[in-house]
Amino acid sequence: MIKVCLADNHPVTHFGVKSYFKDHDQISIVANVGNFSMVRDILQTKEIDILILDLELEGLSSIFEVKSILKNFPKTKIVIFSDLAEQMYAPNAIKAGVSGYVHKTEKLETLGLSIVKVHEGKIIINETVRKNMALIAKQSKSERLYRKLSNREIEVLRYLSDGKKNNEISKILSLNEKTISTYKLRLLTKLNVTNLVDLVNKAKTLEII
């Protein structure tokens, strides 16, 4: 059996996933956690083949924390199960080392198939992401500027869009406030805008956030 841990904020998600896979012949949900601090505890005490992880999990502030999990627990593979914008977050998640990205609008059957394929060593990006990437490739150069954003820049942009100040973001990401200011300037340049309001609006238009 493929031993799976589900890390998600929402009890209804835990209930739905656990119920669906209750009698599955290949997949067993052996652990459920509701915040990121519990993930390491579970991985240290249980043998987990696949970690199903929501990028908005409480306590998870950076994709670099996901990379740390993969480094410290190399036998565990990660499949992202999230409703964040796929065309931006899926490619960056795969780049960080996760093995799959399944959007929460997909059927649980798709999640199950992805778990099995990832356990077999495959990398899974669903069809919606592939189509989005194909559309992005056809966009003008200015529209594709955001593809150059780094993982850290995407994170800073997300917190800026949530209304957080530079000093708040610096505490969340454990970075110097001047560093956050630098990332903000890079974002303004890359998205070709001059102020925070236009930056956030541009990000929403391009479905980055």
Tab-separated table of C-alpha atoms in Angstrom:
chain	number	residue	atom	x	y	z
A	1	MET	CA	0.000	0.000	0.000
A	2	ILE	CA	1.057	3.561	-0.670
A	3	LYS	CA	1.170	5.305	2.705
A	4	VAL	CA	-0.163	8.873	2.431
A	5	CYS	CA	-0.238	11.851	4.795
A	6	LEU	CA	-2.681	14.684	4.039
A	7	ALA	CA	-1.633	18.149	5.232
A	8	ASP	CA	-4.494	20.611	4.843
A	9	ASN	CA	-6.195	23.402	6.809
A	10	HIS	CA	-9.767	22.295	6.183
A	11	PRO	CA	-11.546	19.467	8.079
A	12	VAL	CA	-13.950	18.956	5.156
A	13	THR	CA	-10.989	18.213	2.885
A	14	HIS	CA	-9.627	15.685	5.362
A	15	PHE	CA	-13.025	14.030	5.656
A	16	GLY	CA	-13.592	13.902	1.906
A	17	VAL	CA	-10.156	12.552	1.033
A	18	LYS	CA	-10.125	9.989	3.834
A	19	SER	CA	-13.621	8.780	2.940
A	20	TYR	CA	-12.804	8.468	-0.748
A	21	PHE	CA	-9.653	6.399	-0.178
A	22	LYS	CA	-11.087	4.336	2.693
A	23	ASP	CA	-11.338	1.144	0.650
A	24	HIS	CA	-8.754	1.934	-2.022
A	25	ASP	CA	-6.686	-1.072	-3.049
A	26	GLN	CA	-3.432	0.878	-3.450
A	27	ILE	CA	-3.646	3.982	-1.251
A	28	SER	CA	-3.934	4.274	2.522
A	29	ILE	CA	-4.343	7.619	4.332
A	30	VAL	CA	-2.260	6.918	7.433
A	31	ALA	CA	-1.987	10.462	8.813
A	32	ASN	CA	-3.828	13.787	8.747
A	33	VAL	CA	-2.289	17.082	9.889
A	34	GLY	CA	-3.702	20.591	10.027
A	35	ASN	CA	-0.566	22.730	10.180
A	36	PHE	CA	2.992	22.669	8.880
A	37	SER	CA	4.651	22.196	12.260
A	38	MET	CA	2.977	18.786	12.495
A	39	VAL	CA	4.385	17.648	9.139
A	40	ARG	CA	7.917	17.093	10.425
A	41	ASP	CA	6.612	15.290	13.520
A	42	ILE	CA	4.662	12.853	11.355
A	43	LEU	CA	7.531	12.265	8.940
A	44	GLN	CA	9.854	11.567	11.863
A	45	THR	CA	7.519	9.039	13.466
A	46	LYS	CA	5.790	7.376	10.508
A	47	GLU	CA	6.854	5.939	7.193
A	48	ILE	CA	5.152	8.200	4.629
A	49	ASP	CA	5.453	7.532	0.905
A	50	ILE	CA	3.470	10.534	-0.332
A	51	LEU	CA	2.761	13.836	1.419
A	52	ILE	CA	-0.322	15.596	0.023
A	53	LEU	CA	0.319	19.254	0.807
A	54	ASP	CA	-1.725	22.428	0.461
A	55	LEU	CA	0.535	25.430	-0.223
A	56	GLU	CA	-1.747	27.516	2.006
A	57	LEU	CA	-1.298	25.164	4.962
A	58	GLU	CA	-1.130	27.027	8.272
A	59	GLY	CA	2.486	27.620	9.235
A	60	LEU	CA	3.852	27.135	5.711
A	61	SER	CA	5.228	30.512	4.665
A	62	SER	CA	7.683	29.635	1.925
A	63	ILE	CA	8.330	27.119	-0.852
A	64	PHE	CA	11.821	26.846	0.610
A	65	GLU	CA	10.334	25.073	3.623
A	66	VAL	CA	8.949	22.497	1.202
A	67	LYS	CA	12.432	22.062	-0.274
A	68	SER	CA	13.747	21.520	3.246
A	69	ILE	CA	11.222	18.726	3.833
A	70	LEU	CA	12.280	17.038	0.608
A	71	LYS	CA	15.941	17.321	1.569
A	72	ASN	CA	15.479	15.951	5.087
A	73	PHE	CA	13.010	13.220	4.148
A	74	PRO	CA	14.159	12.048	0.688
A	75	LYS	CA	12.042	8.875	0.770
A	76	THR	CA	8.851	10.948	0.933
A	77	LYS	CA	7.496	12.484	-2.254
A	78	ILE	CA	5.220	15.526	-2.271
A	79	VAL	CA	2.083	16.163	-4.280
A	80	ILE	CA	0.664	19.686	-4.006
A	81	PHE	CA	-3.139	19.750	-3.601
A	82	SER	CA	-4.141	23.405	-3.750
A	83	ASP	CA	-6.460	25.966	-5.285
A	84	LEU	CA	-3.737	28.546	-5.943
A	85	ALA	CA	-3.261	29.725	-9.553
A	86	GLU	CA	-1.847	26.730	-11.368
A	87	GLN	CA	-0.085	28.437	-14.234
A	88	MET	CA	2.273	30.128	-11.799
A	89	TYR	CA	2.497	27.884	-8.757
A	90	ALA	CA	2.627	24.455	-10.410
A	91	PRO	CA	5.792	25.039	-12.478
A	92	ASN	CA	7.540	26.641	-9.502
A	93	ALA	CA	6.468	23.823	-7.188
A	94	ILE	CA	7.848	21.243	-9.603
A	95	LYS	CA	11.057	23.272	-9.832
A	96	ALA	CA	11.295	23.154	-6.036
A	97	GLY	CA	11.284	19.367	-6.176
A	98	VAL	CA	7.687	18.283	-5.639
A	99	SER	CA	6.486	15.394	-7.766
A	100	GLY	CA	3.012	16.586	-8.670
A	101	TYR	CA	0.453	19.378	-8.564
A	102	VAL	CA	-3.282	18.692	-8.467
A	103	HIS	CA	-5.757	21.559	-8.357
A	104	LYS	CA	-8.575	21.222	-5.829
A	105	THR	CA	-11.179	21.560	-8.565
A	106	GLU	CA	-10.077	18.174	-9.906
A	107	LYS	CA	-11.921	14.990	-8.987
A	108	LEU	CA	-10.483	12.874	-6.182
A	109	GLU	CA	-10.065	10.150	-8.772
A	110	THR	CA	-7.456	12.393	-10.428
A	111	LEU	CA	-5.700	12.851	-7.097
A	112	GLY	CA	-5.632	9.093	-6.652
A	113	LEU	CA	-4.184	8.469	-10.099
A	114	SER	CA	-1.570	11.147	-9.444
A	115	ILE	CA	-0.552	9.532	-6.153
A	116	VAL	CA	-0.053	6.181	-7.859
A	117	LYS	CA	1.933	7.666	-10.754
A	118	VAL	CA	4.135	9.737	-8.432
A	119	HIS	CA	4.822	6.631	-6.358
A	120	GLU	CA	5.954	4.985	-9.597
A	121	GLY	CA	8.461	7.781	-10.095
A	122	LYS	CA	6.569	10.018	-12.506
A	123	ILE	CA	6.170	13.797	-12.368
A	124	ILE	CA	2.556	14.922	-12.589
A	125	ILE	CA	1.298	18.251	-13.925
A	126	ASN	CA	-2.375	18.101	-14.803
A	127	GLU	CA	-3.845	18.934	-18.167
A	128	THR	CA	-5.134	22.344	-17.070
A	129	VAL	CA	-1.596	23.423	-16.212
A	130	ARG	CA	-0.269	22.154	-19.541
A	131	LYS	CA	-2.928	24.119	-21.417
A	132	ASN	CA	-2.208	27.247	-19.384
A	133	MET	CA	1.505	26.953	-20.122
A	134	ALA	CA	0.759	26.563	-23.830
A	135	LEU	CA	-1.382	29.710	-23.765
A	136	ILE	CA	1.286	31.623	-21.880
A	137	ALA	CA	3.849	30.708	-24.533
A	138	LYS	CA	1.681	32.470	-27.138
A	139	GLN	CA	1.394	35.701	-25.170
A	140	SER	CA	3.389	38.814	-25.944
A	141	LYS	CA	6.754	39.413	-24.316
A	142	SER	CA	5.324	41.958	-21.873
A	143	GLU	CA	2.578	39.547	-20.822
A	144	ARG	CA	5.136	36.814	-20.217
A	145	LEU	CA	7.416	38.886	-18.004
A	146	TYR	CA	6.074	37.272	-14.867
A	147	ARG	CA	7.446	33.896	-15.982
A	148	LYS	CA	10.818	35.274	-14.939
A	149	LEU	CA	9.714	35.666	-11.329
A	150	SER	CA	11.630	33.580	-8.811
A	151	ASN	CA	9.957	31.496	-6.112
A	152	ARG	CA	10.860	34.122	-3.524
A	153	GLU	CA	9.499	36.974	-5.649
A	154	ILE	CA	6.221	35.118	-6.070
A	155	GLU	CA	5.982	34.698	-2.302
A	156	VAL	CA	6.657	38.387	-1.664
A	157	LEU	CA	4.096	39.338	-4.303
A	158	ARG	CA	1.515	37.110	-2.688
A	159	TYR	CA	1.989	38.738	0.729
A	160	LEU	CA	1.974	42.240	-0.773
A	161	SER	CA	-1.308	41.371	-2.459
A	162	ASP	CA	-2.698	40.299	0.917
A	163	GLY	CA	-2.010	43.830	2.172
A	164	LYS	CA	1.025	43.010	4.290
A	165	LYS	CA	3.748	45.608	4.838
A	166	ASN	CA	7.445	45.063	4.144
A	167	ASN	CA	8.268	44.618	7.829
A	168	GLU	CA	5.489	42.023	8.238
A	169	ILE	CA	6.713	40.069	5.209
A	170	SER	CA	10.289	40.180	6.482
A	171	LYS	CA	9.188	38.526	9.728
A	172	ILE	CA	7.133	35.859	7.954
A	173	LEU	CA	9.956	34.930	5.569
A	174	SER	CA	12.750	35.563	8.106
A	175	LEU	CA	14.444	38.032	5.775
A	176	ASN	CA	15.864	41.522	6.267
A	177	GLU	CA	13.346	44.298	5.576
A	178	LYS	CA	15.748	45.824	3.039
A	179	THR	CA	15.751	42.519	1.196
A	180	ILE	CA	11.967	42.641	0.949
A	181	SER	CA	12.224	46.169	-0.451
A	182	THR	CA	14.648	44.873	-3.062
A	183	TYR	CA	12.245	42.107	-4.076
A	184	LYS	CA	9.450	44.673	-4.301
A	185	LEU	CA	11.525	46.839	-6.668
A	186	ARG	CA	12.313	43.799	-8.804
A	187	LEU	CA	8.607	42.964	-9.009
A	188	LEU	CA	7.737	46.497	-10.087
A	189	THR	CA	10.402	46.298	-12.796
A	190	LYS	CA	9.534	42.830	-14.050
A	191	LEU	CA	5.806	43.517	-14.223
A	192	ASN	CA	6.437	46.937	-15.735
A	193	VAL	CA	4.462	48.981	-13.182
A	194	THR	CA	5.366	51.908	-10.918
A	195	ASN	CA	3.311	51.445	-7.747
A	196	LEU	CA	1.932	48.794	-5.436
A	197	VAL	CA	-1.696	49.140	-6.548
A	198	ASP	CA	-0.799	48.585	-10.199
A	199	LEU	CA	1.505	45.744	-9.182
A	200	VAL	CA	-1.307	43.902	-7.416
A	201	ASN	CA	-3.768	44.588	-10.241
A	202	LYS	CA	-1.286	43.342	-12.844
A	203	ALA	CA	-0.681	40.191	-10.821
A	204	LYS	CA	-4.426	39.527	-10.612
A	205	THR	CA	-4.907	40.171	-14.333
A	206	LEU	CA	-2.185	37.660	-15.168
A	207	GLU	CA	-3.580	35.211	-12.586
A	208	ILE	CA	-0.314	35.114	-10.670
A	209	ILE	CA	-2.198	35.431	-7.375
